[in-house]
Short mmCIF file of C-alpha atoms in Angstrom, two decimals:
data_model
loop_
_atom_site.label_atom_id
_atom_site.label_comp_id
_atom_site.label_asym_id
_atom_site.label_seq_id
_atom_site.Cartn_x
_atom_site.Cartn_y
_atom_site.Cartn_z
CA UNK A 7 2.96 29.52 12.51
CA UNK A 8 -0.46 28.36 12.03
CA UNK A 9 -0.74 29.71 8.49
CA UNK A 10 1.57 26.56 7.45
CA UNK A 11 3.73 25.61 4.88
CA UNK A 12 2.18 25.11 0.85
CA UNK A 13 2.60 21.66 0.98
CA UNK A 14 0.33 20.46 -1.93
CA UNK A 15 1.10 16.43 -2.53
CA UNK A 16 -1.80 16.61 -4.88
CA UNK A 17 -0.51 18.99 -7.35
CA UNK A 18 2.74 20.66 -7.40
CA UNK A 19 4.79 18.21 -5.10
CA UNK A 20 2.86 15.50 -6.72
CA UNK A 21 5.74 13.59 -8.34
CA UNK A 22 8.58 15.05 -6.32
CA UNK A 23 7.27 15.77 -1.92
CA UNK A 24 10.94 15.08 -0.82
CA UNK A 25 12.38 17.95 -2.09
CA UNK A 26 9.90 20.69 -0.31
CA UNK A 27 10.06 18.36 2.54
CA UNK A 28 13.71 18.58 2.76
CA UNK A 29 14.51 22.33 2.56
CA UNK A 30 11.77 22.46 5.62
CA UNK A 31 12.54 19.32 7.93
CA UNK A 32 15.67 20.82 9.44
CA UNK A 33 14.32 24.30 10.34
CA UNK A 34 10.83 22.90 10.90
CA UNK A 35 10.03 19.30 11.07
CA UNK A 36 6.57 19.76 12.61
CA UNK A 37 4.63 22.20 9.82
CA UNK A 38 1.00 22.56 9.45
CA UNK A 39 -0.30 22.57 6.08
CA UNK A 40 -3.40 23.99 5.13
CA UNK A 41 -4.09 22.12 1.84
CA UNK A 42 -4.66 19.01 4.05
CA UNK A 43 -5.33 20.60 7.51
CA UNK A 44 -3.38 18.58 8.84
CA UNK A 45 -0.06 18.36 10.94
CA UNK A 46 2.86 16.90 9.38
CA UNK A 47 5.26 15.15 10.85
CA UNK A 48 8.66 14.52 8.91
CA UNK A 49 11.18 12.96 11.36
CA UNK A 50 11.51 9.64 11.75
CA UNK A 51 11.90 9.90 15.61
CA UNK A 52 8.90 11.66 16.01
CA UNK A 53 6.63 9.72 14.23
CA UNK A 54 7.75 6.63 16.17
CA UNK A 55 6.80 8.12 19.52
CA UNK A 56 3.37 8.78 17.82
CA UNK A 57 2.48 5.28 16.39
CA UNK A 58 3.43 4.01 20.06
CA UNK A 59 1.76 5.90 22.07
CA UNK A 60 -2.17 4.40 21.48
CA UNK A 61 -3.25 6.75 24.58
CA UNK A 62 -2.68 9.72 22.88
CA UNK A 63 -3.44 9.22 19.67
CA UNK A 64 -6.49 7.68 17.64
CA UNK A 65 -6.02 6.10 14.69
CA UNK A 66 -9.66 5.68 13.83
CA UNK A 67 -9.41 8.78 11.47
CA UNK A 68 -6.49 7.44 9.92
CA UNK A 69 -7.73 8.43 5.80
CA UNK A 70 -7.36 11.17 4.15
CA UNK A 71 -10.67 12.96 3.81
CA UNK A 72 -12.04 14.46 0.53
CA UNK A 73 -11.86 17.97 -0.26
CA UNK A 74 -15.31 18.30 -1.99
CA UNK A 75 -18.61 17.79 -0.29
CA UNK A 76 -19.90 15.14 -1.12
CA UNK A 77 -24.22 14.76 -1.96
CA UNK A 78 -25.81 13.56 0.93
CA UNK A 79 -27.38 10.19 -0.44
CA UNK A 80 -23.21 9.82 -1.51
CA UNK A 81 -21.76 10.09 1.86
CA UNK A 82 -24.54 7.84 3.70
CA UNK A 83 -23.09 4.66 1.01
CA UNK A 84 -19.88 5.69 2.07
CA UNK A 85 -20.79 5.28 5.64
CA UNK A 86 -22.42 2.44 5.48
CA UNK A 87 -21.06 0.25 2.65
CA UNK A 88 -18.78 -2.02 4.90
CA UNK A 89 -22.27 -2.02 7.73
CA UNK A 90 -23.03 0.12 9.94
CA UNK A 91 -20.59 1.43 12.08
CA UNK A 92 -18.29 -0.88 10.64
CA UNK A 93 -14.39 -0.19 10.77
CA UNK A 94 -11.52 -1.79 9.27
CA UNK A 95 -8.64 -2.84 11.47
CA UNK A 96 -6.34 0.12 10.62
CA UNK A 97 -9.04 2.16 12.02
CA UNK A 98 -9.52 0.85 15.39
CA UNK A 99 -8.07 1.40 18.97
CA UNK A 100 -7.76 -0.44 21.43
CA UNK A 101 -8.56 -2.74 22.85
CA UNK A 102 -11.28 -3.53 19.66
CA UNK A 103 -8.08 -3.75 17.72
CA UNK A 104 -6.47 -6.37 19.58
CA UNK A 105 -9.38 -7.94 19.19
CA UNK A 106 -9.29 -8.16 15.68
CA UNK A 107 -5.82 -8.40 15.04
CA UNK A 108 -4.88 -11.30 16.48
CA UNK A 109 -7.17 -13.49 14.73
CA UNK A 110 -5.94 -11.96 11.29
CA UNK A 111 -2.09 -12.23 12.02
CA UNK A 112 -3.06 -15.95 12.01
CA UNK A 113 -3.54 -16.00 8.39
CA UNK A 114 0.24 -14.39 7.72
CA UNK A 115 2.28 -15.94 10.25
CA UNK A 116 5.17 -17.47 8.68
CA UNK A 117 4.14 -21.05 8.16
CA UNK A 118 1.24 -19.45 6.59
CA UNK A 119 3.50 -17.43 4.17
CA UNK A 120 6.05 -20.41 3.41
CA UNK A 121 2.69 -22.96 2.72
CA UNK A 122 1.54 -19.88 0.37
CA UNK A 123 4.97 -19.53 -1.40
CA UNK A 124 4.96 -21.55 -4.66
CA UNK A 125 1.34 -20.34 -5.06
CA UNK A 126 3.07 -16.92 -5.50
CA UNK A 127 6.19 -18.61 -7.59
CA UNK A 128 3.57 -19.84 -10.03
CA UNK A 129 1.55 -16.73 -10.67
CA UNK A 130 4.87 -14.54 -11.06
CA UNK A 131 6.58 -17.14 -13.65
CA UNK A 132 3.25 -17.62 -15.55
CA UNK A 133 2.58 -13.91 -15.64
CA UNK A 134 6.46 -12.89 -16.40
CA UNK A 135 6.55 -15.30 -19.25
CA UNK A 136 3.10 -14.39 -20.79
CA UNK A 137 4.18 -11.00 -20.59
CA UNK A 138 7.61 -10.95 -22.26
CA UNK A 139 6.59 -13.02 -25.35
CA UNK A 140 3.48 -11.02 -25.70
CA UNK A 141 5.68 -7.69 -25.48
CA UNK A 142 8.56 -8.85 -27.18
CA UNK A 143 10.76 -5.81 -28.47
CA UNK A 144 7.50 -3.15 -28.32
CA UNK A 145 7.23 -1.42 -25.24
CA UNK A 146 4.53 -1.73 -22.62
CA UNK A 147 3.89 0.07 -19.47
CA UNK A 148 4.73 -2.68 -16.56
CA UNK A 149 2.15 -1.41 -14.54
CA UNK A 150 -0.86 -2.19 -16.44
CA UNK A 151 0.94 -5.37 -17.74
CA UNK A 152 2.45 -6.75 -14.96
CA UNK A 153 2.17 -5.31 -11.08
CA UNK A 154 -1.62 -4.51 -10.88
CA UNK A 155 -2.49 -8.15 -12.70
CA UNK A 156 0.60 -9.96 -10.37
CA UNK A 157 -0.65 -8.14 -6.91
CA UNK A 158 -4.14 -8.51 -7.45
CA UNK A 159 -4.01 -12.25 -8.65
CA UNK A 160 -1.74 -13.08 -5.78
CA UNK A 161 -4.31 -11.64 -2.50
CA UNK A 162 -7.51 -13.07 -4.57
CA UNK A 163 -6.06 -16.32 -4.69
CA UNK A 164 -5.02 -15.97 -0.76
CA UNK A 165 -8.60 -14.61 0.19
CA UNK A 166 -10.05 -17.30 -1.98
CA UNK A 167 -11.71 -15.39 -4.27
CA UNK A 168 -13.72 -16.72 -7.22
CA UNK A 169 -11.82 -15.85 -10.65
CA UNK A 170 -14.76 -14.19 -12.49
CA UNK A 171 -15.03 -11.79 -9.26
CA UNK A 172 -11.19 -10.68 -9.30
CA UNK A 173 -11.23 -8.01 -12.02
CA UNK A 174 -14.57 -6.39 -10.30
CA UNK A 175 -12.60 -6.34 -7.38
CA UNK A 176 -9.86 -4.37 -8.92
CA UNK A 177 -12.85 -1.71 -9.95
CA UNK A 178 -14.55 -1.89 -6.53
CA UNK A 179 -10.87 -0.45 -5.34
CA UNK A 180 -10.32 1.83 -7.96
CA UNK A 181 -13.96 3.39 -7.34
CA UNK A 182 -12.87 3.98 -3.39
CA UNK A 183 -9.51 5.46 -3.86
CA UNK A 184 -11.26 8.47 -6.08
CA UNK A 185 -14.02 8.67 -3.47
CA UNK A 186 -11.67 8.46 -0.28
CA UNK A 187 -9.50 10.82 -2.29
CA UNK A 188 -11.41 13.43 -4.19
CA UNK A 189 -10.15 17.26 -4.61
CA UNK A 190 -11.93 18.75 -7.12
CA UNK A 191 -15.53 18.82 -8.67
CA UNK A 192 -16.95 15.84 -10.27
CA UNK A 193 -20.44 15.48 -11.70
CA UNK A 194 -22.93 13.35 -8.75
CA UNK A 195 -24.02 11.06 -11.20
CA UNK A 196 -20.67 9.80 -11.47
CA UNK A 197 -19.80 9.88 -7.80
CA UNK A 198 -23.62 7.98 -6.79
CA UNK A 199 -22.16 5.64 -9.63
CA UNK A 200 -18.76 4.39 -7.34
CA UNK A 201 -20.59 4.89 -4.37
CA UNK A 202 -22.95 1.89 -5.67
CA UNK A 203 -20.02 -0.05 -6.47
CA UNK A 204 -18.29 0.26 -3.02
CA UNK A 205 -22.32 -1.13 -1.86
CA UNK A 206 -22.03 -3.70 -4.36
CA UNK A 207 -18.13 -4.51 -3.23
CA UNK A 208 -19.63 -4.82 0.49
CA UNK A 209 -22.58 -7.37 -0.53
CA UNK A 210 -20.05 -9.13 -2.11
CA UNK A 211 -17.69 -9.53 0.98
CA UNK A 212 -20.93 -10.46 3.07
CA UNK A 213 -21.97 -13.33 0.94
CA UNK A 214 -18.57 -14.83 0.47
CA UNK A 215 -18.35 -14.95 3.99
CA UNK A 216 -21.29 -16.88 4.41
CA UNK A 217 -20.47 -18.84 1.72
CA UNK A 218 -17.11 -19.85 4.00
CA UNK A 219 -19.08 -19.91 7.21
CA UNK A 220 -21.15 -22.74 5.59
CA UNK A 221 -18.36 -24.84 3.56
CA UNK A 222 -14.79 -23.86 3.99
CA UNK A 223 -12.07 -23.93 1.89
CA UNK A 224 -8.45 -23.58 1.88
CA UNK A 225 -8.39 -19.79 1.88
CA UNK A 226 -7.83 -16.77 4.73
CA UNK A 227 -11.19 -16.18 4.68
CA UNK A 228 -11.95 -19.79 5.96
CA UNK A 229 -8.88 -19.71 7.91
CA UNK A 230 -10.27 -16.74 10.08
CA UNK A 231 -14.06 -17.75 10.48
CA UNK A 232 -12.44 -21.58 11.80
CA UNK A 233 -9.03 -21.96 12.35
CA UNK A 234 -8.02 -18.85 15.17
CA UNK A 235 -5.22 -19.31 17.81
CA UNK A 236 -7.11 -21.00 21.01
CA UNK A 237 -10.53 -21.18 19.45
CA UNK A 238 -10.57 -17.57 19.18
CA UNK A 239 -12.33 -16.53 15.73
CA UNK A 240 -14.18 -13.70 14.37
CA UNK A 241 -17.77 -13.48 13.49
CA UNK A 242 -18.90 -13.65 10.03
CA UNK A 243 -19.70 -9.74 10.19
CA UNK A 244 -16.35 -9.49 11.60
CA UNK A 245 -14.44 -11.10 9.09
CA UNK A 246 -16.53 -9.58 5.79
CA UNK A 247 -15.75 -5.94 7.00
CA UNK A 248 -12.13 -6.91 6.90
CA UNK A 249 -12.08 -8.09 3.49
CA UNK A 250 -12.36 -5.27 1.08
CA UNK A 251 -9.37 -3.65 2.74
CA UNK A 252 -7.13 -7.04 2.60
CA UNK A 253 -7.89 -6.74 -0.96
CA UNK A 254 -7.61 -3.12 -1.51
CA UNK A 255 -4.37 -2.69 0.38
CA UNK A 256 -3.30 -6.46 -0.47
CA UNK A 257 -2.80 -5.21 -3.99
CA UNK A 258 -2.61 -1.45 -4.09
CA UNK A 259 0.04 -0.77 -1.93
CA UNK A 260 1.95 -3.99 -3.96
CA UNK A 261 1.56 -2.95 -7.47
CA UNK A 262 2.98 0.67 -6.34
CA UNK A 263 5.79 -0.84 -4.65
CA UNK A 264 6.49 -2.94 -7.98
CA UNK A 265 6.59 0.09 -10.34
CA UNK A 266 8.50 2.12 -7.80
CA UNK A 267 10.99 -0.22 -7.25
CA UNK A 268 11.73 -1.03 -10.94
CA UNK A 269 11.94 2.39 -11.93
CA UNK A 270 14.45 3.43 -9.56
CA UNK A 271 16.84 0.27 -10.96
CA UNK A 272 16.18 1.12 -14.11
CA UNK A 273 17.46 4.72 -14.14
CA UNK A 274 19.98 3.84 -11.58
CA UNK A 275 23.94 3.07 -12.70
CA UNK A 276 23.97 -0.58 -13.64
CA UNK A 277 20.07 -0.60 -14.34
CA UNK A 278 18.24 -4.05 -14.87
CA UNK A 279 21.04 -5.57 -15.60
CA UNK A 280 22.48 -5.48 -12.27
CA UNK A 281 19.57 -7.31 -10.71
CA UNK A 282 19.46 -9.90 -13.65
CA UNK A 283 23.01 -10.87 -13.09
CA UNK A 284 22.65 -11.25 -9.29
CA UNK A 285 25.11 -8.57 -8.29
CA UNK A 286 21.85 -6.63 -6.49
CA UNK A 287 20.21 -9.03 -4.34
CA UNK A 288 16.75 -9.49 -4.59
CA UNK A 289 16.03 -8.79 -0.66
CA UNK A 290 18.41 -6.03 -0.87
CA UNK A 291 16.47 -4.29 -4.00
CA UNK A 292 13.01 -4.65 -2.32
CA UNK A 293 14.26 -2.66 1.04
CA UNK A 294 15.54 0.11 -0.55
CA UNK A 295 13.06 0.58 -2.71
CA UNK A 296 10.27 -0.05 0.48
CA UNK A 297 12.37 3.09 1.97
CA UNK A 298 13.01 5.27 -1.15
CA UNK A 299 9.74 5.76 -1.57
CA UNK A 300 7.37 4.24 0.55
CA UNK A 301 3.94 3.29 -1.40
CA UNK A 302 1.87 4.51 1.30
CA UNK A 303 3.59 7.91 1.61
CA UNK A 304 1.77 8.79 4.99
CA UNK A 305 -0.68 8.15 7.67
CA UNK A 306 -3.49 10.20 9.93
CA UNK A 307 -3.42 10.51 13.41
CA UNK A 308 -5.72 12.21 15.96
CA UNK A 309 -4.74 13.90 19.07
CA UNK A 310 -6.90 12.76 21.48
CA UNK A 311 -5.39 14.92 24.31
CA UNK A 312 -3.23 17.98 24.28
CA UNK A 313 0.19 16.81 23.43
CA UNK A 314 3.58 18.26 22.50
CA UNK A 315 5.08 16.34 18.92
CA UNK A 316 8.83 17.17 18.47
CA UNK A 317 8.49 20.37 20.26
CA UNK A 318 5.67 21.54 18.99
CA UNK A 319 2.20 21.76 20.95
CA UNK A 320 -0.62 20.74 19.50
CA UNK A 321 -4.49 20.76 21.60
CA UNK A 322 -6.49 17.98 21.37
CA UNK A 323 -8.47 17.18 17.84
CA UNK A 324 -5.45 18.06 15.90
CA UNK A 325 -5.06 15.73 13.29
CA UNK A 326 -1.29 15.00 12.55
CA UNK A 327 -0.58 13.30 9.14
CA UNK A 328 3.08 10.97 9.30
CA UNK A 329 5.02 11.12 6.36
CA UNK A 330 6.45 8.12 6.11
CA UNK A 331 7.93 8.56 2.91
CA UNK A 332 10.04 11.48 4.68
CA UNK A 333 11.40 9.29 7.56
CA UNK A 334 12.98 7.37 4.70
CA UNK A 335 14.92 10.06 3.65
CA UNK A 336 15.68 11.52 7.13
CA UNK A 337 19.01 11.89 7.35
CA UNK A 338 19.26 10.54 11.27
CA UNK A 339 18.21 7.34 10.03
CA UNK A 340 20.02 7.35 6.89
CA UNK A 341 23.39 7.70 5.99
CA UNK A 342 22.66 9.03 2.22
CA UNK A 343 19.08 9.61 2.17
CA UNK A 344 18.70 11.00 -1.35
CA UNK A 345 20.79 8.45 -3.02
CA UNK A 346 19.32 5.13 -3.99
CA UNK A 347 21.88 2.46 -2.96
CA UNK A 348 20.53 -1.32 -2.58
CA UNK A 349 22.66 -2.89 0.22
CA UNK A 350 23.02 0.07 1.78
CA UNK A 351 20.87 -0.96 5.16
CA UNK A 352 17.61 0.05 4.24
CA UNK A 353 15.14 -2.14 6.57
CA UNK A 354 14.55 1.21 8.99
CA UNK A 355 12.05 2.76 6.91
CA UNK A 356 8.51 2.94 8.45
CA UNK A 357 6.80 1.78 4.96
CA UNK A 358 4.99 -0.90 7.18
CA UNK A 359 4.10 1.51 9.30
CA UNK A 360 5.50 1.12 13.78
CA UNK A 361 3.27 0.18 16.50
CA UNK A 362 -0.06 -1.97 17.38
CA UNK A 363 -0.73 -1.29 13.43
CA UNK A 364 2.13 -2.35 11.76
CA UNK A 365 1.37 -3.49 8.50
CA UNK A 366 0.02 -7.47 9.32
CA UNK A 367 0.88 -8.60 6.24
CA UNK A 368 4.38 -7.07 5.72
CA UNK A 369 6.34 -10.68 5.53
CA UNK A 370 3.89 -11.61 2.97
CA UNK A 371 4.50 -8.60 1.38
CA UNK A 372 7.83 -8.78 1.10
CA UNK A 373 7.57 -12.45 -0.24
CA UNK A 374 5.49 -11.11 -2.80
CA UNK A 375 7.75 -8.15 -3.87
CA UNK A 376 10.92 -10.60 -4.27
CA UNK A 377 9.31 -13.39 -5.80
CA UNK A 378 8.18 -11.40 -8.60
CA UNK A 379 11.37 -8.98 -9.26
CA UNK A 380 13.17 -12.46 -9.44
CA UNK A 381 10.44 -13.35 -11.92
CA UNK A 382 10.99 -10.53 -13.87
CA UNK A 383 14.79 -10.35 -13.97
CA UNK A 384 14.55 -13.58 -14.92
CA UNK A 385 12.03 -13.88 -17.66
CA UNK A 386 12.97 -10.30 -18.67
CA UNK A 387 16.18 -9.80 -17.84
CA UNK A 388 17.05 -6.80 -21.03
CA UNK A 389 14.43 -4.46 -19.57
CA UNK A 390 14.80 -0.99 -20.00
CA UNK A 391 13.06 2.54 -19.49
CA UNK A 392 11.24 3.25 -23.08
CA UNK A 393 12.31 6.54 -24.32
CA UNK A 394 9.92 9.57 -23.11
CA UNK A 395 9.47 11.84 -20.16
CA UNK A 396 9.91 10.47 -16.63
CA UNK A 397 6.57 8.80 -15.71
CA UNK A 398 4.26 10.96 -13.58
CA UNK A 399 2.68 9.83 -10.02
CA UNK A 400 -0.91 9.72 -10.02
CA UNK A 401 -2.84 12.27 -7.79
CA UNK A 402 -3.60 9.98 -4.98
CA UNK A 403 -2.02 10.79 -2.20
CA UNK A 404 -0.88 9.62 0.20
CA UNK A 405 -0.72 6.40 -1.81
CA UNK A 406 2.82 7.05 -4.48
CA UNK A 407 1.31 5.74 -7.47
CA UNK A 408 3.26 5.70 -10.56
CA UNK A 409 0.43 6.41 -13.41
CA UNK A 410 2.31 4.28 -15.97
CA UNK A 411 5.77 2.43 -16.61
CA UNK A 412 6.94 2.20 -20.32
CA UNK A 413 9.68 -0.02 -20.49
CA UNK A 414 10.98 -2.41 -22.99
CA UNK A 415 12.84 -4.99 -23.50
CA UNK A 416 17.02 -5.83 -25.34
CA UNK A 417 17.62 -9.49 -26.38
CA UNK A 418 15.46 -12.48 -26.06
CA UNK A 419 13.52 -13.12 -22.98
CA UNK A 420 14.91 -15.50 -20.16
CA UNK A 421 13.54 -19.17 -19.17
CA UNK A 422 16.58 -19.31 -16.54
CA UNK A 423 15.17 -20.01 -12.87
CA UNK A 424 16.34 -17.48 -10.69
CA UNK A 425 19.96 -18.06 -8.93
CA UNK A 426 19.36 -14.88 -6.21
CA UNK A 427 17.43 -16.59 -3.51
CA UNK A 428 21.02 -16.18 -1.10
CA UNK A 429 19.42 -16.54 1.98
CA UNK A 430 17.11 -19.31 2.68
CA UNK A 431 14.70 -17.90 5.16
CA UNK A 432 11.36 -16.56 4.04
CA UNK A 433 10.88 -12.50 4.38
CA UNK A 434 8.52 -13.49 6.78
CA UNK A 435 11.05 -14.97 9.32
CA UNK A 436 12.87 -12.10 9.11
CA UNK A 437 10.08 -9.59 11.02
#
C-alpha cells in the first residue's frame, strides 16, 4: 500500500485532480502519494476529525515543501525572512495560536467588515468600469485585468498600505509562491534573486509596523498594535510577521476564487447572463463556486502521535495533506458533486478550512467575492468566454490558479447599480 497512488497535481492532474480523485475515493479514500510524500485525505468526514483534533495533529508544517534543494545561503533567507523563528498564524498550535488569533479576528469581526464595505463597493465599481470601456469589444484575460488588481487593491487598502508599495507587494508574493512551491531545476541566481525579495518584503512589514506603533491610522495594522479586545494586543514583532501572509493570502486565494468562479458561469447553461439578470444570486454564485473548486485545493498536517485516519494507520511524523477541493465533491456531502448548480446548498465545503484555523477572514472574503461579481455583472453584464482552448491552471499547487481568463464582452457595458443584494445581512453575519 505504501507504494501509493500517481497522484501528480503538478503535472498531469494539474487542471483536472477530481477526476483521479474520484475513481480512487470510494475504494481508497486514504492513499499515499509519493510525488508529494504525503497522505491524502479525500473525504470530507475525515478531514473534519483531523482539523479538530489539535492534539494529534500539528499544523506548523502546514506548506507544501519544494521538491528541489535549495542552495544553502537560499534556504537560510527563507528561514529567516519573516525573523527568526518566526511563524505565521496558520502555522502555529496551541496555545501560541490562540494567542495570536484572537487579537487578529478583531480586525474582521463583522462591524469591522460592514465599516469596510463601501471601501470595497468603490474599488470594484471604479475598477469594473475602467475595465469595460478600456476592453470594449477586444478580449482581455479577467485575471490580469480585473481579480489580481481588485483583490490586491482591496487587503492593501485594509492593511493600510502605502499605494507606491502595493504592486511590490504583489511581486514579493509572486516570488514566495515559486520558492514555497518549486519542482524542478532553476538557475541559483534566480532563486538568491526572490529569496532577496521575500528579505526585502519582511523589512518592509517591520518598518510599517513601526511606522503604526508610532502614529496610527485607520488601518488593521493599527487596529491590532492598539485597539485588541480587553487591552490585549500584539507586539510590534508580533503583528509584522503576520502581515506578509494577510497580504499574500488576502489576495491570492481571492483573485483565484474570482477567475474560478466566473469561468464556471460562463461555460455553464445560462452563462453571464444569468447572473446579470439576477436569476443566480450573487451569495448563491460565490458558494458554489467556494465548493466547486476550492482556491486553496489542500492543506498539510502532521501526525504528532500514532493515529488511525478513516481506517487507515498512520505512525507518528506522517504528514497527511487534506484535499479540500475533494470534500467538495464528496458525494456524502453533496447531492451532485460533479455538477455545478448555484442554489444548490453549497456552504459545506471546507474552502475556509474547519477548526482553531478556519480561515479568519472568510466573512470578509466572502464580502469581497460578491461585491465584485455584482460589480462585474453589472458594469459587464455581455461577458463571455473568448474563443480558444479551455484556460489551463497554473502549476501551483495546492493553490487552483487559473493562468489566464480570456473573455469578452456583447453589447455596451452597464452603469446599472446592482439589484441582487436579496438579503440584507453582510457575509460576515452569516459565519
Amino acid at each position: 500500500m505504501h507504494e501509493g497512488r500517481p497522484f501528480d497535481p503538478y503535472g498531469v492532474h494539474r487542471d483536472d485532480p477530481y477526476s483521479f480523485l474520484a475513481d480512487v475515493v470510494e475504494t481508497e479514500p486514504v492513499f499515499y502519494a509519493p510525488l508529494l510524500d504525503a497522505w491524502c485525505v479525500t473525504r470530507r468526514e475525515d478531514m473534519v476529525a483531523v482539523l479538530r483534533d489539535d492534539r494529534n495533529f500539528s499544523a506548523r508544517d502546514h506548506n507544501p515543501r519544494s521538491s528541489v534543494e535549495l542552495p544553502e545561503d537560499v534556504s537560510r533567507m527563507l528561514r529567516t525572512w519573516r525573523g527568526a523563528g518566526a511563524l505565521a498564524v496558520g502555522s502555529l498550535d496551541p496555545p501560541e495560536h490562540a494567542r495570536i488569533r484572537d487579537v487578529l479576528n478583531v480586525g474582521f469581526t463583522p462591524a469591522r467588515v460592514r465599516a469596510f464595505e463601501p471601501t470595497v463597493r468603490a474599488i470594484a465599481t471604479e475598477l469594473a468600469e475602467r475595465t469595460a470601456e478600456s476592453a470594449g469589444p477586444a478580449e482581455f484575460d479577467f485575471i490580469t485585468e480585473f481579480a489580481v488588481p481588485y483583490s490586491l487593491e482591496v487587503i492593501c487598502r485594509r492593511l493600510g498600505i502605502p499605494d507606491e508599495y502595493v504592486e511590490r507587494c504583489r511581486t514579493w508574493s509572486e516570488q514566495r509562491i515559486e520558492l514555497m512551491m518549486l519542482q524542478g531545476y532553476t538557475d541559483p541566481d534566480w532563486l538568491r534573486e526572490y529569496a532577496r525579495g521575500l528579505m526585502e518584503f519582511g523589512a518592509f512589514a517591520r518598518s510599517l509596523v513601526q511606522e503604526r506603533l508610532a502614529a496610527p491610522q485607520d488601518d488593521l495594522i493599527s487596529e491590532l498594535l492598539h485597539d485588541g479586545r480587553a487591552g490585549n494586543t500584539l507586539t510590534a514583532d508580533d503583528v509584522a510577521v503576520q502581515v506578509p501572509t494577510l497580504i499574500f493570502a488576502g489576495h491570492m486565494t481571492c483573485a483565484e476564487a474570482l477567475g474560478t468562479i466566473v469561468y464556471q458561469q460562463l461555460r455553464s447553461p445560462g452563462g453571464w447572463a444569468a447572473v446579470a439578470d439576477g436569476k443566480i444570486a450573487t451569495r448563491d454564485l460565490v458558494e458554489e463556486g467556494l465548493r466547486f473548486d476550492s482556491p486553496l485545493a489542500g492543506m498539510y498536517r502532521t501526525a504528532l502521535h500514532d493515529v488511525v485516519v478513516g481506517d487507515v494507520p498512520l505512525p507518528a511524523g506522517s504528514r497527511l495533506l487534506l484535499l479540500y477541493g475533494a470534500a467538495g465533491r464528496d458525494s456524502r456531502a453533496h447531492a451532485c458533486p460533479a455538477g455545478f448548480s448555484p442554489g444548490s446548498g453549497s456552504s459545506a465545503h471546507l474552502a475556509f478550512g474547519h477548526g482553531i484555523h478556519f480561515c479568519l477572514g472568510a466573512g470578509f472574503a466572502r464580502l469581497e467575492l460578491e461585491v465584485a461579481i455584482q460589480a462585474v455583472a453589472d458594469r459587464m453584464p455581455g461577458l463571455t468566454l473568448a474563443p480558444g482552448e479551455p484556460p489551463r491552471h497554473r502549476p501551483v499547487f495546492p493553490l487552483r490558479a487559473l493562468s489566464e481568463l480570456r473573455v469578452r464582452q456583447q453589447g455596451r457595458p452597464s452603469g446599472r447599480p446592482s439589484e441582487r443584494l436579496g438579503d440584507t445581512r453582510t457575509p460576515a453575519e452569516l459565519t
